[in-house]
XYZ file of C-alpha atoms in Angstrom:
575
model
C -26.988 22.800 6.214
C -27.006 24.124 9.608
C -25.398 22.541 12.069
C -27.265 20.298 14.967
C -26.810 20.826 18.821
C -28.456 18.559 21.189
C -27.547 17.741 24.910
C -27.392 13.932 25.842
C -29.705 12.831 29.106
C -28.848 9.442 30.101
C -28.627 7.213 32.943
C -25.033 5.849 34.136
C -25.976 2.336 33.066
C -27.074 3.446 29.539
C -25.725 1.769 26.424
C -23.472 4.446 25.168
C -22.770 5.609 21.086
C -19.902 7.867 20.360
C -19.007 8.414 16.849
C -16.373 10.487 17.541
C -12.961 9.781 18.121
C -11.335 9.551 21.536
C -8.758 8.250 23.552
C -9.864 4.389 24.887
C -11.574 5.272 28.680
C -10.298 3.316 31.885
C -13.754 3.889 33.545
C -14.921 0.813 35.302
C -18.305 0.331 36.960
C -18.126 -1.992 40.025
C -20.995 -4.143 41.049
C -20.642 -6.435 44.393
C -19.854 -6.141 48.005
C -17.231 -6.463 50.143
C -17.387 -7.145 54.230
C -14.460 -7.210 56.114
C -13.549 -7.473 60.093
C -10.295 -5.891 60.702
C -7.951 -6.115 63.444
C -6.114 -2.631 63.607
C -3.590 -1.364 65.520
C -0.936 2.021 64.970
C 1.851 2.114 67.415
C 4.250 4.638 67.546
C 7.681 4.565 69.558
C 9.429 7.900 70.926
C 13.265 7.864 72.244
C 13.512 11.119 73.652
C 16.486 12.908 73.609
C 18.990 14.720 76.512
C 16.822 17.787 77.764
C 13.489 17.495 76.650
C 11.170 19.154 78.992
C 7.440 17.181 78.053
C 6.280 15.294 75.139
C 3.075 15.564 73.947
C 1.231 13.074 71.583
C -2.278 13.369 69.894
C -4.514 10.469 68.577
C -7.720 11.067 66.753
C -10.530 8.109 67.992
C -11.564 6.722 64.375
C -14.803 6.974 64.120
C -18.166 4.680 63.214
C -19.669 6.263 59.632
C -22.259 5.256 57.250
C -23.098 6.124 53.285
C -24.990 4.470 50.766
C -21.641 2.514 49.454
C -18.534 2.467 52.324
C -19.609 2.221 55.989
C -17.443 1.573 58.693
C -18.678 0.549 62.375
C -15.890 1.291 65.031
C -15.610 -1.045 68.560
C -13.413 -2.631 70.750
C -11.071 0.986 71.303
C -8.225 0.521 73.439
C -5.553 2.610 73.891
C -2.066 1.936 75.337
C 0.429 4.196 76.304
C 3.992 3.042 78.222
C 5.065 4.868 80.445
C 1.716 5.714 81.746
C 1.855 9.887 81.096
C 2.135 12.835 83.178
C -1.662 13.864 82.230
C -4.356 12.060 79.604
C -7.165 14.491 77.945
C -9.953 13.888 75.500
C -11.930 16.478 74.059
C -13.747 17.209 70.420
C -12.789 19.251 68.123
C -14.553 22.213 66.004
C -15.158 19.224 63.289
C -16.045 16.681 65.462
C -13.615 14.822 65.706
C -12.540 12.840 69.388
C -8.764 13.951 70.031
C -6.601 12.166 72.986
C -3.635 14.047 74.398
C -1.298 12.614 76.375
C 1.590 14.371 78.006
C 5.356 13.487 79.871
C 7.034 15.701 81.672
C 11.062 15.538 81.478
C 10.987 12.203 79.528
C 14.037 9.991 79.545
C 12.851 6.279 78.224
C 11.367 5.448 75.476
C 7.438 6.125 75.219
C 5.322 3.907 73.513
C 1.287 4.726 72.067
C -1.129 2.806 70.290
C -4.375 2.260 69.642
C -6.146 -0.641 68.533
C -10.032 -1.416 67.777
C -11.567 -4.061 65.665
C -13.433 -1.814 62.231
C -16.443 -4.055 60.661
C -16.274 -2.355 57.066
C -18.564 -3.110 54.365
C -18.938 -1.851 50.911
C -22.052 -1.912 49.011
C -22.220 -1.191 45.329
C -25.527 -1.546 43.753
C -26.822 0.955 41.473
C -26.967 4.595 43.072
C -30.218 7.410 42.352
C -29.236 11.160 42.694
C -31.447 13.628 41.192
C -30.138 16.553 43.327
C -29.874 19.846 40.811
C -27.170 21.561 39.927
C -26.078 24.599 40.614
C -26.852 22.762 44.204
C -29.301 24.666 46.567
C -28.227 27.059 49.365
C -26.317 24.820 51.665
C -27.097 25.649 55.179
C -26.231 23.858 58.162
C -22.684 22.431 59.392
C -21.738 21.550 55.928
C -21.675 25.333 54.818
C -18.693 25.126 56.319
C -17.152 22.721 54.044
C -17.724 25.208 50.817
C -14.848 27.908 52.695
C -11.446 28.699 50.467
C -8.601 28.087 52.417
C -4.753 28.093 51.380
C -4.580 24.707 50.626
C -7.971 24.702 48.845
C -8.412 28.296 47.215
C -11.723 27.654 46.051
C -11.837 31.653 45.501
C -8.852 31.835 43.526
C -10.168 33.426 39.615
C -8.589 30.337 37.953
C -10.156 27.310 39.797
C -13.184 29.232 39.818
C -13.024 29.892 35.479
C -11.759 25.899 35.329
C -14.488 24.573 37.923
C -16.977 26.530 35.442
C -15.540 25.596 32.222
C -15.807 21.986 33.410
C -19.194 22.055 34.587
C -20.758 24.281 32.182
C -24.146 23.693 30.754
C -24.854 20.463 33.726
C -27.666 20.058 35.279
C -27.321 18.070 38.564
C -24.884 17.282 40.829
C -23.435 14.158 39.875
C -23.124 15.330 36.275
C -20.970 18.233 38.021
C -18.691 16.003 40.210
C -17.882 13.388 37.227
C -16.570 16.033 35.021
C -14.575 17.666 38.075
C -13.079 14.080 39.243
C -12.122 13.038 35.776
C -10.593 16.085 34.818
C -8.358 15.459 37.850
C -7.733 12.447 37.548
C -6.226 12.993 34.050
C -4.995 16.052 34.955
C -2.406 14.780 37.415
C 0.145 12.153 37.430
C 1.164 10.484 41.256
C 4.477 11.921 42.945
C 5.113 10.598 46.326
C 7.128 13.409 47.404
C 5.685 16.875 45.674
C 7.431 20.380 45.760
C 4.048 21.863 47.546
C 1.008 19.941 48.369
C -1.584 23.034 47.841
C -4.340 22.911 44.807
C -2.394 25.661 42.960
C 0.700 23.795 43.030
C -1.343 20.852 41.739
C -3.417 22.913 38.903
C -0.151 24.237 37.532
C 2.225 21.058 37.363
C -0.280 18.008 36.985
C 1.646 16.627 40.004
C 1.065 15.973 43.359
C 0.819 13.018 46.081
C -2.349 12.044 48.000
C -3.005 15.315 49.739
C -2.729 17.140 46.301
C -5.551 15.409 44.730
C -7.789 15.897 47.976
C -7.115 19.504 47.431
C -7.435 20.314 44.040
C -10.567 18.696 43.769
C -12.165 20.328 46.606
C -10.883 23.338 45.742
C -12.956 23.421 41.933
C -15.737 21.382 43.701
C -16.163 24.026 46.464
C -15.813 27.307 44.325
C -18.743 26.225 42.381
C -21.009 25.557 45.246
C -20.097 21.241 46.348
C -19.617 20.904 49.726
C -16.506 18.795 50.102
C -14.267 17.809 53.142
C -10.761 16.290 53.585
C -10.526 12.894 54.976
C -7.440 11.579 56.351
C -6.613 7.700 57.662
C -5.108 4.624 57.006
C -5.043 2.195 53.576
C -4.319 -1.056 54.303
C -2.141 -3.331 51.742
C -4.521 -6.125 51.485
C -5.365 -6.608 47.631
C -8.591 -7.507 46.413
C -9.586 -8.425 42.649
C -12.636 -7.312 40.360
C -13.810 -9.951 38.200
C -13.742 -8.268 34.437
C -14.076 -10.383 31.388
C -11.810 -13.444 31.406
C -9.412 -12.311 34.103
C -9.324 -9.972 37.403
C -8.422 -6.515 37.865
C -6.018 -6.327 40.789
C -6.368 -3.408 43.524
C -4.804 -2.160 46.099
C -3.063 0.901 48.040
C 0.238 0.679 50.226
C 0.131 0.255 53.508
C -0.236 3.538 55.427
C -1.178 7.263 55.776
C -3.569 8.393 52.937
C -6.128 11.370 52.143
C -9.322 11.635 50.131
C -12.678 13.329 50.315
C -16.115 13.142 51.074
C -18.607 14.909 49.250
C -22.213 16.258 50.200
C -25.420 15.278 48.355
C -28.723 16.396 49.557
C -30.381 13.570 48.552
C -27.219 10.865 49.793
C -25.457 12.580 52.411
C -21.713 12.719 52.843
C -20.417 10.331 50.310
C -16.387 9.094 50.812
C -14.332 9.746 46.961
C -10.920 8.833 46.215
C -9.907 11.473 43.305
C -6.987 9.595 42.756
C -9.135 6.827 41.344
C -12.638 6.207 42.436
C -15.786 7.628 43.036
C -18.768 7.546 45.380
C -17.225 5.166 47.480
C -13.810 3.768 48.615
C -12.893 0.329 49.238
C -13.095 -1.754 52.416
C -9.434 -1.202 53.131
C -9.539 1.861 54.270
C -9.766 3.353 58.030
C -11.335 6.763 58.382
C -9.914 8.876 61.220
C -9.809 12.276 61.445
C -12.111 14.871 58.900
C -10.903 18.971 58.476
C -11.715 21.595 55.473
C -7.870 20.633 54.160
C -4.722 18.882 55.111
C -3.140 21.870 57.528
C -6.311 21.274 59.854
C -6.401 17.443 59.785
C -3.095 17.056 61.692
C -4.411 16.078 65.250
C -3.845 12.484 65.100
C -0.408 11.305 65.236
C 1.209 14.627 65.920
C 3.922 14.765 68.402
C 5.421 18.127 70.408
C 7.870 18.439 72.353
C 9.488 21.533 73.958
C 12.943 21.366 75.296
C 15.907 23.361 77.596
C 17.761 26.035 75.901
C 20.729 25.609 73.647
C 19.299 22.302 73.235
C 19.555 20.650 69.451
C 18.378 17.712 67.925
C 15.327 15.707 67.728
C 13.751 12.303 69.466
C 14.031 9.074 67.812
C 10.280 7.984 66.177
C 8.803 5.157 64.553
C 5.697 4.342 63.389
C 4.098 0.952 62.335
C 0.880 -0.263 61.354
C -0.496 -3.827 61.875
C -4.070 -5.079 60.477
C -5.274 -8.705 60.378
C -8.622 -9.691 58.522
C -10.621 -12.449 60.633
C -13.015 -11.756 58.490
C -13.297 -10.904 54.924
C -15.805 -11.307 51.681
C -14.822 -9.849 48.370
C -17.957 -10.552 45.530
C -16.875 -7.686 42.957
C -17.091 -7.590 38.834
C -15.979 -4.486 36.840
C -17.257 -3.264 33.507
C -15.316 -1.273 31.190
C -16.752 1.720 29.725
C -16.501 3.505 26.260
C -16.431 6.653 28.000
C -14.356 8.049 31.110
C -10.946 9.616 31.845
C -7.507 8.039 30.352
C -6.740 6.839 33.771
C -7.942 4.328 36.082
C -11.663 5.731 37.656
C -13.591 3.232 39.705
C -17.442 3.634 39.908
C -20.696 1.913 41.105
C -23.769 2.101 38.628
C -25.265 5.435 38.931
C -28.635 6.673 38.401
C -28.621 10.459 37.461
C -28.772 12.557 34.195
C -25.235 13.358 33.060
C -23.174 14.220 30.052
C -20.682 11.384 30.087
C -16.829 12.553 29.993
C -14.663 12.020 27.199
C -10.846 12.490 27.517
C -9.716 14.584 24.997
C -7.914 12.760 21.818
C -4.474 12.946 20.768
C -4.961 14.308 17.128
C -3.931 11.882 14.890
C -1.242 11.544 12.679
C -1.518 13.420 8.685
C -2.368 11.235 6.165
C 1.418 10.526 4.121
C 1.507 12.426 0.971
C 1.146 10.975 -2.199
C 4.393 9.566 -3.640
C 5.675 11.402 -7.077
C 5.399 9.102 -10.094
C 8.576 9.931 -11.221
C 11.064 8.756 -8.100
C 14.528 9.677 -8.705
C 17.190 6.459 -8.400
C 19.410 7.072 -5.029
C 21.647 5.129 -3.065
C 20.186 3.454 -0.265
C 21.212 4.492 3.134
C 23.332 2.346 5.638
C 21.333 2.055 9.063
C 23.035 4.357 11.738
C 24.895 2.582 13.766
C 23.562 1.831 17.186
C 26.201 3.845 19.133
C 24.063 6.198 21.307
C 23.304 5.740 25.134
C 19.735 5.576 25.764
C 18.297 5.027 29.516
C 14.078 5.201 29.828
C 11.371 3.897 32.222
C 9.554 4.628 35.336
C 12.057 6.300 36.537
C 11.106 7.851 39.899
C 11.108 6.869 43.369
C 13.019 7.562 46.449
C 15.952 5.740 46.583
C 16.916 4.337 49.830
C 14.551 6.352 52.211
C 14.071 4.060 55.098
C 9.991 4.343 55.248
C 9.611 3.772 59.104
C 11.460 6.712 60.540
C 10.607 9.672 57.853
C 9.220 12.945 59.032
C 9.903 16.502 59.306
C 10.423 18.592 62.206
C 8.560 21.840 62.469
C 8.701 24.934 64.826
C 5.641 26.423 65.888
C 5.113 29.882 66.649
C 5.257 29.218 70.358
C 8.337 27.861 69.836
C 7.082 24.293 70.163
C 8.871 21.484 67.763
C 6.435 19.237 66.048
C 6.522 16.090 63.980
C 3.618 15.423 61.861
C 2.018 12.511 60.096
C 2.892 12.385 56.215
C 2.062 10.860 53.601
C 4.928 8.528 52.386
C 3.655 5.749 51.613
C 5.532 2.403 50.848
C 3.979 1.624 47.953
C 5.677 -1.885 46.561
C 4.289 -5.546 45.747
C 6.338 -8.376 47.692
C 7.016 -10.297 44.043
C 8.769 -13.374 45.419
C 6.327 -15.999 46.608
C 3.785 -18.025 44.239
C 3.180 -15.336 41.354
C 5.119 -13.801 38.793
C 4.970 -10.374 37.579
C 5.555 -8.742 34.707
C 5.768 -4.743 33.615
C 5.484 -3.870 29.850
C 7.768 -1.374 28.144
C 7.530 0.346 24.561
C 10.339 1.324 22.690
C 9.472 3.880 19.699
C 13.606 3.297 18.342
C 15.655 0.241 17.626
C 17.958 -0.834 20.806
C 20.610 -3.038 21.473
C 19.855 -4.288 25.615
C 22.526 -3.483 27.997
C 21.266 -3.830 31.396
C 17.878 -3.235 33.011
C 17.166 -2.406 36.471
C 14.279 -2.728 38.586
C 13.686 -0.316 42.152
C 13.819 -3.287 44.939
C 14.534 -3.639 48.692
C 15.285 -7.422 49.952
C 13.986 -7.923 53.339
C 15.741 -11.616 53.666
C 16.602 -14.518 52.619
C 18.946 -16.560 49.888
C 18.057 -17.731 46.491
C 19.050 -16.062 42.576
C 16.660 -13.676 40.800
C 17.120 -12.950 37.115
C 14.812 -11.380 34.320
C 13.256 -12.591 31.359
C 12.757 -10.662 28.260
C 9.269 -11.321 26.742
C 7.633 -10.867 23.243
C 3.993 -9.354 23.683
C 1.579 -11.877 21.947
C -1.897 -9.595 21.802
C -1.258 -7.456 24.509
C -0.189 -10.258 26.983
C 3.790 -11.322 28.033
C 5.225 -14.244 25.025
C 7.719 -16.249 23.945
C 11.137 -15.653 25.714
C 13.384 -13.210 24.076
C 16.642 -13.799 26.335
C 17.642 -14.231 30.058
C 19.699 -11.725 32.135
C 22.569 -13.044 34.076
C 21.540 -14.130 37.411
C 21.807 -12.140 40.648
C 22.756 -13.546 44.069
C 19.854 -12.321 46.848
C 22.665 -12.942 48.972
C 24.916 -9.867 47.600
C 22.306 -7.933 46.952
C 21.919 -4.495 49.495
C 20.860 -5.104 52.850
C 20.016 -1.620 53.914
C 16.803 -0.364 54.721
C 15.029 1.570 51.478
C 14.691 0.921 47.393
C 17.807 0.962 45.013
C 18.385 0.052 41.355
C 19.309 -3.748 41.000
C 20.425 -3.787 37.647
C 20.127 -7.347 35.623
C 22.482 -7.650 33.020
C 21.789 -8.322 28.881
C 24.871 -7.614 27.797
C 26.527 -10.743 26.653
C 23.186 -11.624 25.130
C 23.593 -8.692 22.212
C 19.966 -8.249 22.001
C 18.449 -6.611 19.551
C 15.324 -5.093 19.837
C 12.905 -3.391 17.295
C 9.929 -0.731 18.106
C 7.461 -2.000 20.098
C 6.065 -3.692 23.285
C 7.799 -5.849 25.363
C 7.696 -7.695 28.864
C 10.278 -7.668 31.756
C 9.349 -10.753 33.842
C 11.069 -11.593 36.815
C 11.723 -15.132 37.798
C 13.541 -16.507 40.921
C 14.366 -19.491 42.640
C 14.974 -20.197 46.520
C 13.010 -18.468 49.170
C 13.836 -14.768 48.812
C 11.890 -11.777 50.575
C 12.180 -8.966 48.112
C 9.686 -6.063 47.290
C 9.644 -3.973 43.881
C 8.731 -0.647 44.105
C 5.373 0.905 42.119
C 4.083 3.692 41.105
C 0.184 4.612 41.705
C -1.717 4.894 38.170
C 0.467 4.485 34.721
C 3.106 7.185 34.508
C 4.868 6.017 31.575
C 3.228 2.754 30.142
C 0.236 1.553 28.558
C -2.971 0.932 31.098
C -2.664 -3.129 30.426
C 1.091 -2.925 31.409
C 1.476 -4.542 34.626
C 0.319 -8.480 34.594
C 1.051 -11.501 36.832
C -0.141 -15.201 37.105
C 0.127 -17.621 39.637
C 1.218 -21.156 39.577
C -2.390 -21.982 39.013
C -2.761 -19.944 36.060
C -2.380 -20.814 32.696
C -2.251 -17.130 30.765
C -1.127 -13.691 32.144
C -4.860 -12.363 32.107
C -4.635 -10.815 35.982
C -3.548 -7.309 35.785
C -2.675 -4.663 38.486
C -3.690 -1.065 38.627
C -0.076 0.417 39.397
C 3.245 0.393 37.271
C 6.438 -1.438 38.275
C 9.045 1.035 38.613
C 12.101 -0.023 36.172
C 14.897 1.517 33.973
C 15.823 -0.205 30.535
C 19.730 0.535 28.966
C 20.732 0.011 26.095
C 22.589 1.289 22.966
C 19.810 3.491 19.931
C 20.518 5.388 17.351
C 18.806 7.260 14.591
């Protein structure tokens, strides 16, 4: 019989079939709105040192921007500098963007800047129409620009062009085009806060990358096939906000701090903000747009600092950098729907209108059938278990240890001969875990272990009180019945300097005994501590239900958060 081909047309919001099999999708379509006022204010503090001849710092002037989902409406811009400087300019750049440069000449105090402004942000996601064809019309107009190669985004590099047309081959709009790009990205790469390279290349050959990495990578395939797309830098802001989904909420959030993403041009829509690390056609309410540039080496303007100094003279100033932002104001009305289709990883969406092939993450083949046993089995001994005698350590494993978040940046030399420090992208990304909710992070164990110790990445900020950590069953995918109880910890004696370190917790006198499977590392505490546990974005290593909490008005674990606790479990396995 010969064999059927057909091509699916559908809308977004289209009840879906798929009888084939494939790995369960994390794509959620948001409906709501969110409205915020926000209070916002960067500072930055400069100690020059012994022979520095003028200091020079830029500031981008965020700017007011609309689209059919995120909008952002800028007033109220003040800027303060102390000491007043040498010489103040302001002048546009060749993307548009308002720069301020202010300069001191032979600096000895310290030198303060900030800016603050009040940002009305509102988010509205109600169902989106796009008809706009792909391949996409001859873009003319300012946002040709915005289809260029560049180092960090080689859209004319042969292998993002042959992967950007792989990906988007046989579409036939837009949308359809960007969908398949995004959630091949998305599943492509796993989060790194602190990447060997931050270019798209670097990024299509590992799977890893920070912020910057995603930006570029999917510009880069977006671009090479004709989508205008442009880099985005600004500010996330920690404030958590939950999407109502079935019988519980869907936690999300970014750190606090410097971030990059992309907007993407639609004929029929406009410029259009995406996150590729996780959603699309919009971004929340929490973040602050600032400065806009064909990659990340362009979008450096705002918080750069130069300085040029005497000869023979070493060393660098003293910097700091904090961000502040209060919320007079804000409205969160969201609900998410899970999909059957979608990437493996966490992709955020509103309803969208448009004719599109939906994505399907590609299975993991599964296991062969067992054979059939021989009728005839011959009689043999049985086997002793191993014994349990070999070291195993697993987890979420990475994060940087004891790097003091405030003061982190690297110096540069320009050709000029000018030193620089530039903004990054390390981003403090940790939930503050003692105060009225507990949390929970799921593990899986594919051997038998005997618990030793586990430890869990934290940083205590203050005060006194005992943690300790609970061993869980999982009952249907949720944190159970107890298991066993570390010893308890004294917030006291734990570390007092700045950054993240392993606490450890220890099992050992407990002799636990643990078979395959899922289980739950709760912490629990008692006193008033101040104590943060470090996360990683997305699910490097667990399941995509693995992080819960409840508060003390909760009866079952059913909130869950989009990031993974980072934590290391020891114990004693063997074969």
């Amino acid at each position: 019989m010969p064999s059927l081909k057909f091509r699916l047309a559908l809308f977004f919001s289209a009840l879906l079939a798929f009888f084939v099999t494939h790995t369960p999708a994390e794509n959620y379509v948001l409906a709501g709105k969110q409205n915020s006022r926000i209070q916002y204010e960067l500072s930055q503090r400069i100690v020059p040192m012994s022979g520095m001849k003028s200091l020079i710092i830029s500031t981008v002037v965020p700017a007011t921007f609309k689209s059919p989902t995120y909008n952002q409406e800028v007033s109220d811009v003040r800027f303060d500098f102390q000491p007043q400087p040498t010489n103040q300019e302001e002048k546009l750049d060749a993307r548009g963007n308002k720069v301020i440069t202010a300069t001191w000449s032979m600096p000895t105090a310290p030198i303060t800047a900030s800016v603050a402004l009040t940002a009305t942000n509102w988010l509205q996601l109600t169902p989106l129409s796009t008809s706009t064809p792909f391949p996409v019309s001859a873009i003319a107009g300012p946002e040709r620009t915005y289809l260029q190669a560049t180092k960090q985004v080689p859209a004319n590099d042969p292998r993002i062009l042959a992967k950007a047309k792989e990906l988007t081959n046989g579409v036939t709009t837009e949308f359809d085009a960007v969908q398949r790009v995004l959630a091949w990205v998305i599943d492509h790469m796993s989060y790194v806060l602190v990447p060997e390279s931050y270019d798209a290349m670097y990024s299509f050959e590992t799977g890893k990358g920070n912020c910057q990495n995603y930006s570029h990578l999917a510009a880069a395939l977006l671009r090479s096939v004709g989508v205008p797309v442009r880099v985005v830098n600004g500010v996330t802001l920690k404030k958590t906000y939950d999407a109502r989904v079935g019988g519980g909420n869907l936690t999300l959030g970014m750190a606090q701090g410097r971030h990059s993403w992309i907007d993407v041009y639609f004929p029929d829509l406009g410029w259009v903000p995406f996150d590729p690390q996780q959603s699309q056609l919009f971004t929340s309410n929490r973040y602050i747009r600032i400065e806009v540039g064909l990659d990340n080496e362009e979008t450096t303007q705002d918080g750069l600092i130069r300085w040029t100094v005497a000869r023979g003279v070493q060393g660098q100033p003293e910097f700091e950098e904090s961000i502040n932002a209060d919320f007079p104001l804000d409205e969160t009305s969201i609900t998410a729907k899970r999909q059957s289709y979608g990437p493996k990883s966490l992709l955020l969406s509103p309803e969208v209108k448009a004719t599109f092939v939906p994505y399907v993450a590609v299975a993991t083949p599964p296991p062969p059938p067992p054979q059939e046993t021989p009728k005839e089995v011959p009689k043999v001994d049985t086997p002793k278990p191993a014994p349990v005698d070999k070291p195993v350590i697993f987890g979420n494993l990475e994060f940087p240890e004891g790097v003091n978040f405030a003061f982190v940046r690297e110096v540069a030399t320009t050709s000029e001969g000018t030193q620089e420090l530039r903004k990054n992208f390390l981003v403090e990304t940790a939930e503050y875990v003692t105060r009225s909710a507990q949390y929970a992070q799921v593990f899986v164990l594919k051997e038998p272990l005997e618990l030793r110790r586990i430890a869990l990445a934290l940083q205590k900020y203050g005060g006194e009180g005992s943690l300790w950590i609970e061993i869980l069953k999982d009952e249907n995918a949720l944190p159970g019945a107890r298991l066993a109880t570390s010893e308890f910890v004294s917030v006291e004696r734990m570390s007092s300097r700045p950054g993240y370190r392993w606490q450890p917790f220890d099992f050992s006198k407990s002799k636990l005994q643990l078979a395959p499977g899922r289980y739950w590392i709760a912490l629990g505490f008692t006193g008033s501590p101040v104590v943060n546990w470090f996360y990683s974005y997305g699910k490097p290593v667990g399941p995509s239900d693995g992080t819960r909490y409840k508060t003390i008005f909760d009866e079952t674990w059913s909130n869950s958060l989009s990031f993974e606790f980072n934590y290391r479990v020891e114990g004693m396995g063997g074969k």
